[in-house]
PDB file of C-alpha atoms in Angstrom:
ATOM      1  CA  MET A   1      21.431  -5.340   9.731  1.00 97.00           C
ATOM      2  CA  ARG A   2      18.911  -7.777  11.193  1.00 98.00           C
ATOM      3  CA  VAL A   3      15.536  -7.844   9.764  1.00 98.00           C
ATOM      4  CA  GLY A   4      12.563  -9.714  11.183  1.00 98.00           C
ATOM      5  CA  ILE A   5       9.334 -10.406   9.017  1.00 98.00           C
ATOM      6  CA  ILE A   6       6.042 -11.706  10.376  1.00 98.00           C
ATOM      7  CA  GLY A   7       3.872 -13.114   7.746  1.00 98.00           C
ATOM      8  CA  LEU A   8       5.363 -14.855   4.615  1.00 98.00           C
ATOM      9  CA  GLY A   9       2.796 -14.573   1.963  1.00 95.00           C
ATOM     10  CA  LEU A  10       3.232 -12.738  -1.347  1.00 95.00           C
ATOM     11  CA  ILE A  11       4.279  -9.377   0.314  1.00 96.00           C
ATOM     12  CA  GLY A  12       6.250 -10.741   3.315  1.00 97.00           C
ATOM     13  CA  GLY A  13       7.886 -13.480   1.110  1.00 98.00           C
ATOM     14  CA  SER A  14       8.974 -10.826  -1.471  1.00 98.00           C
ATOM     15  CA  LEU A  15      10.291  -8.514   1.281  1.00 98.00           C
ATOM     16  CA  ALA A  16      12.245 -11.389   2.582  1.00 98.00           C
ATOM     17  CA  LYS A  17      13.782 -12.310  -0.749  1.00 98.00           C
ATOM     18  CA  ALA A  18      14.609  -8.560  -1.432  1.00 98.00           C
ATOM     19  CA  TYR A  19      16.553  -8.183   1.655  1.00 98.00           C
ATOM     20  CA  ARG A  20      18.376 -11.608   1.053  1.00 97.00           C
ATOM     21  CA  ARG A  21      19.840 -10.029  -2.106  1.00 97.00           C
ATOM     22  CA  ASP A  22      22.216  -8.189   0.345  1.00 97.00           C
ATOM     23  CA  GLU A  23      24.492 -10.702   1.954  1.00 95.00           C
ATOM     24  CA  SER A  24      25.297  -8.322   4.868  1.00 97.00           C
ATOM     25  CA  ILE A  25      21.614  -8.493   6.026  1.00 98.00           C
ATOM     26  CA  THR A  26      20.317 -11.311   8.133  1.00 98.00           C
ATOM     27  CA  VAL A  27      16.725 -12.145   7.564  1.00 98.00           C
ATOM     28  CA  LEU A  28      14.677 -13.839  10.083  1.00 98.00           C
ATOM     29  CA  GLY A  29      10.979 -14.944   9.344  1.00 98.00           C
ATOM     30  CA  TRP A  30       7.738 -16.241  10.797  1.00 98.00           C
ATOM     31  CA  ASP A  31       4.387 -17.354   9.524  1.00 97.00           C
ATOM     32  CA  ALA A  32       1.331 -18.773  11.327  1.00 95.00           C
ATOM     33  CA  ASP A  33       1.714 -21.786   8.849  1.00 96.00           C
ATOM     34  CA  ARG A  34       4.867 -23.480  10.150  1.00 96.00           C
ATOM     35  CA  SER A  35       5.261 -25.233   6.978  1.00 97.00           C
ATOM     36  CA  ILE A  36       5.511 -21.975   5.069  1.00 97.00           C
ATOM     37  CA  THR A  37       8.322 -20.807   7.574  1.00 98.00           C
ATOM     38  CA  GLU A  38      10.155 -24.134   6.977  1.00 97.00           C
ATOM     39  CA  PHE A  39       9.800 -23.888   3.228  1.00 96.00           C
ATOM     40  CA  ALA A  40      10.973 -20.227   3.201  1.00 97.00           C
ATOM     41  CA  GLU A  41      14.110 -21.363   4.901  1.00 97.00           C
ATOM     42  CA  ILE A  42      14.593 -24.138   2.577  1.00 96.00           C
ATOM     43  CA  ALA A  43      14.107 -21.642  -0.316  1.00 96.00           C
ATOM     44  CA  GLN A  44      16.835 -19.515   1.324  1.00 97.00           C
ATOM     45  CA  ALA A  45      14.234 -16.442   1.499  1.00 98.00           C
ATOM     46  CA  ILE A  46      15.042 -16.357   5.273  1.00 98.00           C
ATOM     47  CA  HIS A  47      18.176 -17.383   7.273  1.00 98.00           C
ATOM     48  CA  ALA A  48      16.165 -18.957  10.163  1.00 98.00           C
ATOM     49  CA  PRO A  49      12.718 -18.732  11.932  1.00 98.00           C
ATOM     50  CA  LEU A  50      12.014 -15.646  13.852  1.00 98.00           C
ATOM     51  CA  GLU A  51      11.713 -16.534  17.753  1.00 97.00           C
ATOM     52  CA  ASP A  52      10.851 -14.326  20.564  1.00 96.00           C
ATOM     53  CA  GLN A  53      14.498 -14.301  21.826  1.00 97.00           C
ATOM     54  CA  ASP A  54      15.572 -12.706  18.333  1.00 97.00           C
ATOM     55  CA  LEU A  55      13.237  -9.702  18.773  1.00 97.00           C
ATOM     56  CA  PRO A  56      15.426  -7.584  20.847  1.00 96.00           C
ATOM     57  CA  GLY A  57      18.325  -7.770  18.459  1.00 96.00           C
ATOM     58  CA  LEU A  58      16.295  -6.657  15.309  1.00 98.00           C
ATOM     59  CA  ASP A  59      17.091  -3.436  13.562  1.00 98.00           C
ATOM     60  CA  LEU A  60      13.687  -3.589  11.647  1.00 98.00           C
ATOM     61  CA  LEU A  61      10.530  -5.633  12.178  1.00 98.00           C
ATOM     62  CA  LEU A  62       8.105  -5.860   9.340  1.00 98.00           C
ATOM     63  CA  LEU A  63       4.410  -7.107   9.895  1.00 98.00           C
ATOM     64  CA  ALA A  64       3.098  -8.336   6.601  1.00 97.00           C
ATOM     65  CA  THR A  65      -0.350  -9.531   7.760  1.00 96.00           C
ATOM     66  CA  TYR A  66      -3.892  -8.406   7.880  1.00 93.00           C
ATOM     67  CA  PRO A  67      -4.848  -5.241   9.904  1.00 94.00           C
ATOM     68  CA  GLU A  68      -6.404  -7.074  12.809  1.00 94.00           C
ATOM     69  CA  ALA A  69      -3.515  -9.480  12.989  1.00 96.00           C
ATOM     70  CA  VAL A  70      -1.187  -6.485  12.909  1.00 97.00           C
ATOM     71  CA  VAL A  71      -2.828  -5.170  16.076  1.00 97.00           C
ATOM     72  CA  GLU A  72      -2.870  -8.663  17.715  1.00 97.00           C
ATOM     73  CA  HIS A  73       0.831  -9.232  17.057  1.00 97.00           C
ATOM     74  CA  MET A  74       1.833  -5.873  18.540  1.00 97.00           C
ATOM     75  CA  GLN A  75      -0.245  -6.294  21.647  1.00 97.00           C
ATOM     76  CA  ARG A  76       1.928  -9.589  22.275  1.00 96.00           C
ATOM     77  CA  LEU A  77       5.253  -8.275  21.079  1.00 96.00           C
ATOM     78  CA  ALA A  78       5.355  -4.787  22.241  1.00 96.00           C
ATOM     79  CA  PRO A  79       6.783  -5.885  25.767  1.00 96.00           C
ATOM     80  CA  LEU A  80       9.414  -7.947  24.028  1.00 96.00           C
ATOM     81  CA  LEU A  81      10.820  -5.335  21.435  1.00 97.00           C
ATOM     82  CA  SER A  82      13.727  -3.105  21.880  1.00 96.00           C
ATOM     83  CA  LYS A  83      13.331   0.590  21.759  1.00 95.00           C
ATOM     84  CA  ASP A  84      16.098   0.501  19.108  1.00 96.00           C
ATOM     85  CA  THR A  85      13.920  -1.440  16.797  1.00 97.00           C
ATOM     86  CA  MET A  86      11.930   0.101  14.043  1.00 98.00           C
ATOM     87  CA  VAL A  87       8.554  -1.558  13.493  1.00 98.00           C
ATOM     88  CA  ILE A  88       6.658  -1.019  10.181  1.00 98.00           C
ATOM     89  CA  ASP A  89       3.450  -2.765   9.273  1.00 98.00           C
ATOM     90  CA  CYS A  90       2.441  -3.567   5.619  1.00 97.00           C
ATOM     91  CA  ALA A  91      -1.339  -4.040   5.701  1.00 95.00           C
ATOM     92  CA  GLY A  92      -3.555  -2.661   3.145  1.00 94.00           C
ATOM     93  CA  THR A  93      -5.598  -0.166   5.406  1.00 96.00           C
ATOM     94  CA  LYS A  94      -3.956   2.249   7.831  1.00 97.00           C
ATOM     95  CA  GLU A  95      -6.608   3.896  10.084  1.00 96.00           C
ATOM     96  CA  LYS A  96      -7.371   0.933  12.297  1.00 95.00           C
ATOM     97  CA  VAL A  97      -3.757  -0.178  12.616  1.00 97.00           C
ATOM     98  CA  CYS A  98      -2.325   3.303  13.478  1.00 97.00           C
ATOM     99  CA  ARG A  99      -5.278   4.174  15.855  1.00 96.00           C
ATOM    100  CA  GLU A 100      -4.609   1.168  17.986  1.00 97.00           C
ATOM    101  CA  VAL A 101      -0.988   0.631  17.536  1.00 98.00           C
ATOM    102  CA  PHE A 102       0.440   4.305  17.851  1.00 98.00           C
ATOM    103  CA  PRO A 103      -0.683   4.533  21.480  1.00 97.00           C
ATOM    104  CA  LEU A 104       0.683   1.080  22.240  1.00 96.00           C
ATOM    105  CA  ALA A 105       4.077   2.000  20.877  1.00 97.00           C
ATOM    106  CA  GLU A 106       4.053   5.212  22.782  1.00 96.00           C
ATOM    107  CA  GLN A 107       3.325   3.258  25.978  1.00 97.00           C
ATOM    108  CA  TYR A 108       6.282   0.971  25.544  1.00 96.00           C
ATOM    109  CA  GLY A 109       8.666   3.478  24.023  1.00 96.00           C
ATOM    110  CA  LEU A 110       8.634   1.760  20.805  1.00 96.00           C
ATOM    111  CA  THR A 111       9.275   3.158  17.149  1.00 96.00           C
ATOM    112  CA  PHE A 112       6.315   2.174  14.894  1.00 98.00           C
ATOM    113  CA  LEU A 113       5.248   3.346  11.548  1.00 98.00           C
ATOM    114  CA  GLY A 114       2.336   2.492   9.298  1.00 97.00           C
ATOM    115  CA  GLY A 115       3.317   1.254   5.780  1.00 97.00           C
ATOM    116  CA  HIS A 116       2.000  -0.001   2.701  1.00 97.00           C
ATOM    117  CA  PRO A 117       4.238  -1.292  -0.076  1.00 96.00           C
ATOM    118  CA  MET A 118       2.324  -0.474  -3.330  1.00 92.00           C
ATOM    119  CA  ALA A 119       2.999  -3.612  -5.524  1.00 89.00           C
ATOM    120  CA  GLY A 120       1.522  -7.083  -5.876  1.00 82.00           C
ATOM    121  CA  THR A 121       0.093  -9.544  -8.206  1.00 80.00           C
ATOM    122  CA  HIS A 122      -3.358 -11.381  -8.541  1.00 78.00           C
ATOM    123  CA  PHE A 123      -1.886 -14.413  -7.033  1.00 83.00           C
ATOM    124  CA  SER A 124      -1.342 -14.824  -3.249  1.00 86.00           C
ATOM    125  CA  GLY A 125       1.060 -16.848  -1.068  1.00 93.00           C
ATOM    126  CA  PHE A 126       4.741 -17.361  -0.567  1.00 96.00           C
ATOM    127  CA  LYS A 127       5.117 -19.534  -3.644  1.00 94.00           C
ATOM    128  CA  TYR A 128       4.524 -16.446  -5.725  1.00 94.00           C
ATOM    129  CA  SER A 129       6.827 -13.949  -3.845  1.00 96.00           C
ATOM    130  CA  GLN A 130       9.485 -12.323  -5.875  1.00 97.00           C
ATOM    131  CA  PRO A 131      12.773 -10.773  -4.819  1.00 97.00           C
ATOM    132  CA  ASP A 132      12.139  -7.849  -7.447  1.00 97.00           C
ATOM    133  CA  LEU A 133       8.405  -7.180  -6.789  1.00 97.00           C
ATOM    134  CA  PHE A 134       9.023  -3.909  -5.106  1.00 97.00           C
ATOM    135  CA  ASP A 135      11.918  -2.682  -7.418  1.00 97.00           C
ATOM    136  CA  GLY A 136      10.787   0.807  -8.531  1.00 96.00           C
ATOM    137  CA  ALA A 137       7.485   0.612  -6.665  1.00 96.00           C
ATOM    138  CA  PRO A 138       5.981   3.177  -4.399  1.00 95.00           C
ATOM    139  CA  MET A 139       6.159   2.753  -0.599  1.00 97.00           C
ATOM    140  CA  VAL A 140       3.624   4.727   1.582  1.00 97.00           C
ATOM    141  CA  LEU A 141       4.534   5.503   5.279  1.00 97.00           C
ATOM    142  CA  VAL A 142       2.263   6.848   8.028  1.00 97.00           C
ATOM    143  CA  PRO A 143       4.497   8.386  10.830  1.00 97.00           C
ATOM    144  CA  PRO A 144       3.180   9.094  14.356  1.00 95.00           C
ATOM    145  CA  VAL A 145       4.711  12.752  13.750  1.00 90.00           C
ATOM    146  CA  PHE A 146       5.622  14.503  10.536  1.00 87.00           C
ATOM    147  CA  ASP A 147       8.433  16.684  11.799  1.00 85.00           C
ATOM    148  CA  ASP A 148      10.812  14.034  12.822  1.00 89.00           C
ATOM    149  CA  ILE A 149      13.270  14.075   9.884  1.00 92.00           C
ATOM    150  CA  ARG A 150      15.753  11.610  11.577  1.00 94.00           C
ATOM    151  CA  LEU A 151      12.977   9.088  12.006  1.00 95.00           C
ATOM    152  CA  LEU A 152      11.979   9.265   8.348  1.00 94.00           C
ATOM    153  CA  ASP A 153      15.585   9.128   7.213  1.00 95.00           C
ATOM    154  CA  ARG A 154      16.138   6.174   9.280  1.00 96.00           C
ATOM    155  CA  ALA A 155      12.965   4.456   7.728  1.00 97.00           C
ATOM    156  CA  LYS A 156      14.238   5.180   4.254  1.00 96.00           C
ATOM    157  CA  GLN A 157      17.659   3.750   5.042  1.00 97.00           C
ATOM    158  CA  LEU A 158      16.233   0.481   6.693  1.00 98.00           C
ATOM    159  CA  LEU A 159      14.023   0.025   3.526  1.00 98.00           C
ATOM    160  CA  ALA A 160      16.476   0.987   0.870  1.00 97.00           C
ATOM    161  CA  PRO A 161      17.609  -2.627   0.245  1.00 98.00           C
ATOM    162  CA  VAL A 162      14.055  -3.600  -0.966  1.00 98.00           C
ATOM    163  CA  GLY A 163      14.421  -1.269  -3.985  1.00 97.00           C
ATOM    164  CA  PHE A 164      11.393   1.085  -3.599  1.00 97.00           C
ATOM    165  CA  GLY A 165      11.350   3.777  -6.076  1.00 95.00           C
ATOM    166  CA  HIS A 166       9.623   6.383  -4.150  1.00 92.00           C
ATOM    167  CA  ILE A 167       8.451   6.735  -0.386  1.00 95.00           C
ATOM    168  CA  SER A 168       5.361   8.909   0.273  1.00 94.00           C
ATOM    169  CA  ILE A 169       4.511  10.283   3.606  1.00 96.00           C
ATOM    170  CA  THR A 170       0.814  10.721   4.377  1.00 96.00           C
ATOM    171  CA  THR A 171      -1.737  10.295   7.327  1.00 97.00           C
ATOM    172  CA  ALA A 172      -3.711   7.174   7.897  1.00 97.00           C
ATOM    173  CA  GLN A 173      -7.078   8.898   6.897  1.00 97.00           C
ATOM    174  CA  ALA A 174      -5.681  10.234   3.616  1.00 97.00           C
ATOM    175  CA  HIS A 175      -4.071   6.837   2.865  1.00 97.00           C
ATOM    176  CA  ASP A 176      -7.441   4.917   3.206  1.00 97.00           C
ATOM    177  CA  GLN A 177      -9.432   7.495   1.336  1.00 97.00           C
ATOM    178  CA  ARG A 178      -6.930   7.260  -1.690  1.00 96.00           C
ATOM    179  CA  ILE A 179      -6.525   3.432  -1.517  1.00 96.00           C
ATOM    180  CA  ALA A 180     -10.207   2.867  -1.663  1.00 97.00           C
ATOM    181  CA  PHE A 181     -10.134   4.582  -5.122  1.00 97.00           C
ATOM    182  CA  THR A 182      -6.831   3.267  -6.618  1.00 94.00           C
ATOM    183  CA  SER A 183      -6.749  -0.279  -5.104  1.00 94.00           C
ATOM    184  CA  GLN A 184      -9.958  -1.474  -3.553  1.00 96.00           C
ATOM    185  CA  MET A 185     -12.520  -0.217  -6.102  1.00 96.00           C
ATOM    186  CA  ALA A 186     -10.394  -1.919  -9.063  1.00 95.00           C
ATOM    187  CA  HIS A 187     -10.904  -5.147  -7.119  1.00 95.00           C
ATOM    188  CA  VAL A 188     -14.616  -4.792  -6.610  1.00 97.00           C
ATOM    189  CA  ILE A 189     -15.266  -3.799 -10.102  1.00 96.00           C
ATOM    190  CA  SER A 190     -13.172  -6.648 -11.700  1.00 95.00           C
ATOM    191  CA  ASN A 191     -14.598  -9.183  -9.323  1.00 96.00           C
ATOM    192  CA  ALA A 192     -18.233  -7.959 -10.177  1.00 96.00           C
ATOM    193  CA  TYR A 193     -17.619  -7.684 -13.953  1.00 94.00           C
ATOM    194  CA  ILE A 194     -16.530 -11.136 -14.330  1.00 94.00           C
ATOM    195  CA  LYS A 195     -19.842 -12.540 -13.025  1.00 95.00           C
ATOM    196  CA  SER A 196     -21.544 -11.556 -16.412  1.00 93.00           C
ATOM    197  CA  PRO A 197     -23.034 -14.905 -17.853  1.00 92.00           C
ATOM    198  CA  THR A 198     -21.114 -13.675 -21.003  1.00 91.00           C
ATOM    199  CA  ALA A 199     -17.926 -14.286 -19.428  1.00 87.00           C
ATOM    200  CA  ARG A 200     -18.033 -18.088 -19.852  1.00 88.00           C
ATOM    201  CA  ASN A 201     -18.219 -17.527 -23.635  1.00 83.00           C
ATOM    202  CA  HIS A 202     -15.445 -14.825 -24.066  1.00 81.00           C
ATOM    203  CA  SER A 203     -12.740 -17.115 -25.416  1.00 78.00           C
ATOM    204  CA  GLY A 204     -11.815 -15.808 -28.847  1.00 72.00           C
ATOM    205  CA  PHE A 205     -13.437 -12.588 -28.415  1.00 75.00           C
ATOM    206  CA  SER A 206     -11.454 -10.939 -25.700  1.00 73.00           C
ATOM    207  CA  ALA A 207      -7.824  -9.115 -25.720  1.00 78.00           C
ATOM    208  CA  GLY A 208      -6.077  -6.518 -23.615  1.00 83.00           C
ATOM    209  CA  SER A 209      -9.110  -4.693 -22.312  1.00 90.00           C
ATOM    210  CA  TYR A 210     -10.649  -7.788 -21.042  1.00 88.00           C
ATOM    211  CA  ARG A 211      -7.448  -8.995 -19.535  1.00 88.00           C
ATOM    212  CA  ASP A 212      -6.666  -5.703 -17.784  1.00 88.00           C
ATOM    213  CA  LEU A 213     -10.078  -5.327 -16.304  1.00 90.00           C
ATOM    214  CA  THR A 214     -10.406  -8.760 -14.872  1.00 89.00           C
ATOM    215  CA  ARG A 215      -6.912  -9.552 -13.687  1.00 90.00           C
ATOM    216  CA  VAL A 216      -7.587  -8.675 -10.184  1.00 90.00           C
ATOM    217  CA  ALA A 217     -10.740 -10.647 -10.033  1.00 90.00           C
ATOM    218  CA  TRP A 218      -8.412 -13.586  -9.246  1.00 89.00           C
ATOM    219  CA  LEU A 219      -8.119 -12.274  -5.674  1.00 88.00           C
ATOM    220  CA  ASN A 220      -7.679 -13.634  -1.999  1.00 88.00           C
ATOM    221  CA  PRO A 221     -11.398 -13.397  -0.973  1.00 92.00           C
ATOM    222  CA  ALA A 222     -10.754 -13.506   2.939  1.00 91.00           C
ATOM    223  CA  MET A 223      -8.003 -10.757   2.785  1.00 90.00           C
ATOM    224  CA  TRP A 224      -9.932  -8.400   0.556  1.00 93.00           C
ATOM    225  CA  ALA A 225     -13.300  -8.806   2.498  1.00 95.00           C
ATOM    226  CA  GLU A 226     -11.423  -7.788   5.665  1.00 93.00           C
ATOM    227  CA  LEU A 227      -9.787  -4.841   3.906  1.00 94.00           C
ATOM    228  CA  PHE A 228     -13.172  -3.623   2.250  1.00 96.00           C
ATOM    229  CA  LEU A 229     -14.971  -3.799   5.726  1.00 96.00           C
ATOM    230  CA  GLU A 230     -11.912  -1.986   7.403  1.00 94.00           C
ATOM    231  CA  ASN A 231     -12.484   0.787   4.810  1.00 96.00           C
ATOM    232  CA  LYS A 232     -16.057   0.604   4.035  1.00 97.00           C
ATOM    233  CA  ASP A 233     -16.935   4.255   4.431  1.00 97.00           C
ATOM    234  CA  ASN A 234     -14.287   5.374   1.856  1.00 97.00           C
ATOM    235  CA  LEU A 235     -15.116   2.445  -0.297  1.00 98.00           C
ATOM    236  CA  LEU A 236     -18.879   3.113  -0.166  1.00 98.00           C
ATOM    237  CA  PHE A 237     -18.380   6.583  -1.203  1.00 98.00           C
ATOM    238  CA  GLU A 238     -16.448   5.370  -4.363  1.00 98.00           C
ATOM    239  CA  LEU A 239     -19.198   2.717  -5.100  1.00 98.00           C
ATOM    240  CA  ASP A 240     -21.913   5.421  -4.783  1.00 98.00           C
ATOM    241  CA  THR A 241     -19.952   7.695  -7.030  1.00 98.00           C
ATOM    242  CA  LEU A 242     -19.434   4.852  -9.738  1.00 97.00           C
ATOM    243  CA  ILE A 243     -23.091   3.852  -9.666  1.00 97.00           C
ATOM    244  CA  GLN A 244     -24.274   7.510 -10.151  1.00 98.00           C
ATOM    245  CA  ASN A 245     -21.877   7.666 -13.208  1.00 97.00           C
ATOM    246  CA  LEU A 246     -22.748   4.363 -14.624  1.00 97.00           C
ATOM    247  CA  ASN A 247     -26.611   5.524 -14.430  1.00 98.00           C
ATOM    248  CA  ARG A 248     -25.747   8.419 -16.482  1.00 97.00           C
ATOM    249  CA  TYR A 249     -24.351   6.285 -19.260  1.00 98.00           C
ATOM    250  CA  LYS A 250     -27.392   3.910 -18.737  1.00 98.00           C
ATOM    251  CA  ALA A 251     -29.674   6.643 -19.202  1.00 98.00           C
ATOM    252  CA  ALA A 252     -28.198   8.224 -22.394  1.00 98.00           C
ATOM    253  CA  MET A 253     -28.136   4.784 -23.998  1.00 97.00           C
ATOM    254  CA  GLU A 254     -31.616   3.943 -23.038  1.00 98.00           C
ATOM    255  CA  ALA A 255     -32.639   7.256 -24.487  1.00 98.00           C
ATOM    256  CA  GLY A 256     -30.684   6.826 -27.773  1.00 97.00           C
ATOM    257  CA  ASP A 257     -28.912  10.145 -26.980  1.00 98.00           C
ATOM    258  CA  PHE A 258     -25.864  10.132 -29.115  1.00 97.00           C
ATOM    259  CA  ASP A 259     -24.729  13.594 -28.075  1.00 97.00           C
ATOM    260  CA  ALA A 260     -25.208  12.931 -24.244  1.00 97.00           C
ATOM    261  CA  LEU A 261     -23.269   9.589 -24.487  1.00 97.00           C
ATOM    262  CA  ARG A 262     -20.462  11.202 -26.525  1.00 97.00           C
ATOM    263  CA  GLN A 263     -20.180  13.934 -24.019  1.00 97.00           C
ATOM    264  CA  LEU A 264     -19.950  11.418 -21.022  1.00 97.00           C
ATOM    265  CA  LEU A 265     -17.213   9.487 -22.942  1.00 97.00           C
ATOM    266  CA  GLU A 266     -15.267  12.921 -23.639  1.00 97.00           C
ATOM    267  CA  GLU A 267     -15.601  13.717 -19.990  1.00 96.00           C
ATOM    268  CA  GLY A 268     -13.885  10.539 -18.904  1.00 96.00           C
ATOM    269  CA  ARG A 269     -11.247  10.809 -21.525  1.00 95.00           C
ATOM    270  CA  GLN A 270     -10.384  14.386 -20.612  1.00 95.00           C
ATOM    271  CA  ILE A 271     -10.136  13.418 -16.928  1.00 95.00           C
ATOM    272  CA  LYS A 272      -7.871  10.461 -17.633  1.00 93.00           C
ATOM    273  CA  GLU A 273      -5.658  12.862 -19.775  1.00 93.00           C
ATOM    274  CA  GLU A 274      -5.576  15.320 -16.797  1.00 93.00           C
ATOM    275  CA  VAL A 275      -4.603  12.895 -14.076  1.00 92.00           C
ATOM    276  CA  ASP A 276      -2.430  10.422 -15.939  1.00 89.00           C
ATOM    277  CA  GLY A 277      -1.506  12.353 -19.111  1.00 77.00           C
ATOM    278  CA  VAL A 278       1.325  11.752 -21.549  1.00 64.00           C
TER     279      VAL A 278
END
């Protein structure tokens, strides 16, 4: 198998290292920062840089970049790719990518699926990439059609060396609605929470709750700003819902209403048990 990866940051670098675990797979990589590509080769995360002449011979091309960059790469690469190459992007939102790339793939007779590997860390960049980052993690795929079993089977086979624990199939719209809640909101809340003036004096007074809530405040600002704006309608819905709920807690505390506050806390506990219960 020959795998090409564009974008060698945390996600792309980890994908490269995962495929490199299989000695029968050739991994070629490219990053906008040439020094990263060179370092990835020295670190043996890739066998060699990915060049345009390598594209027709790929079995799989993974685009591990921001949504806008995925579209730009595909606009340039579409005429160079083989119809036998499967292309999967790994951007954090799917509606824009799929809306613009599905027609492009159809025009050139290419096989393109939207994708989102659901794993990461609060660090970014190739130096933090790990070969086992995706072991057991979910992978979300957005195919152009949902009744092509052979297409989905082929995608699963090509992705198998990465070690994903489960592959979900969904639409771009459903993906972005859910990811606004499960991922993007967590980053907004964490990043806003740490701005309290008390944060600078927490040492010695914090434990697991603080660490869990603030871990993803240490984010890549440019990447997350783009993802938030790409998905702003879904994210604004979640923010509005959170603000409304916070105001209910605030009102109960301002009124000194023990029963109302206890009921709000019980509601949250019950919902957590229902959706993630043991």
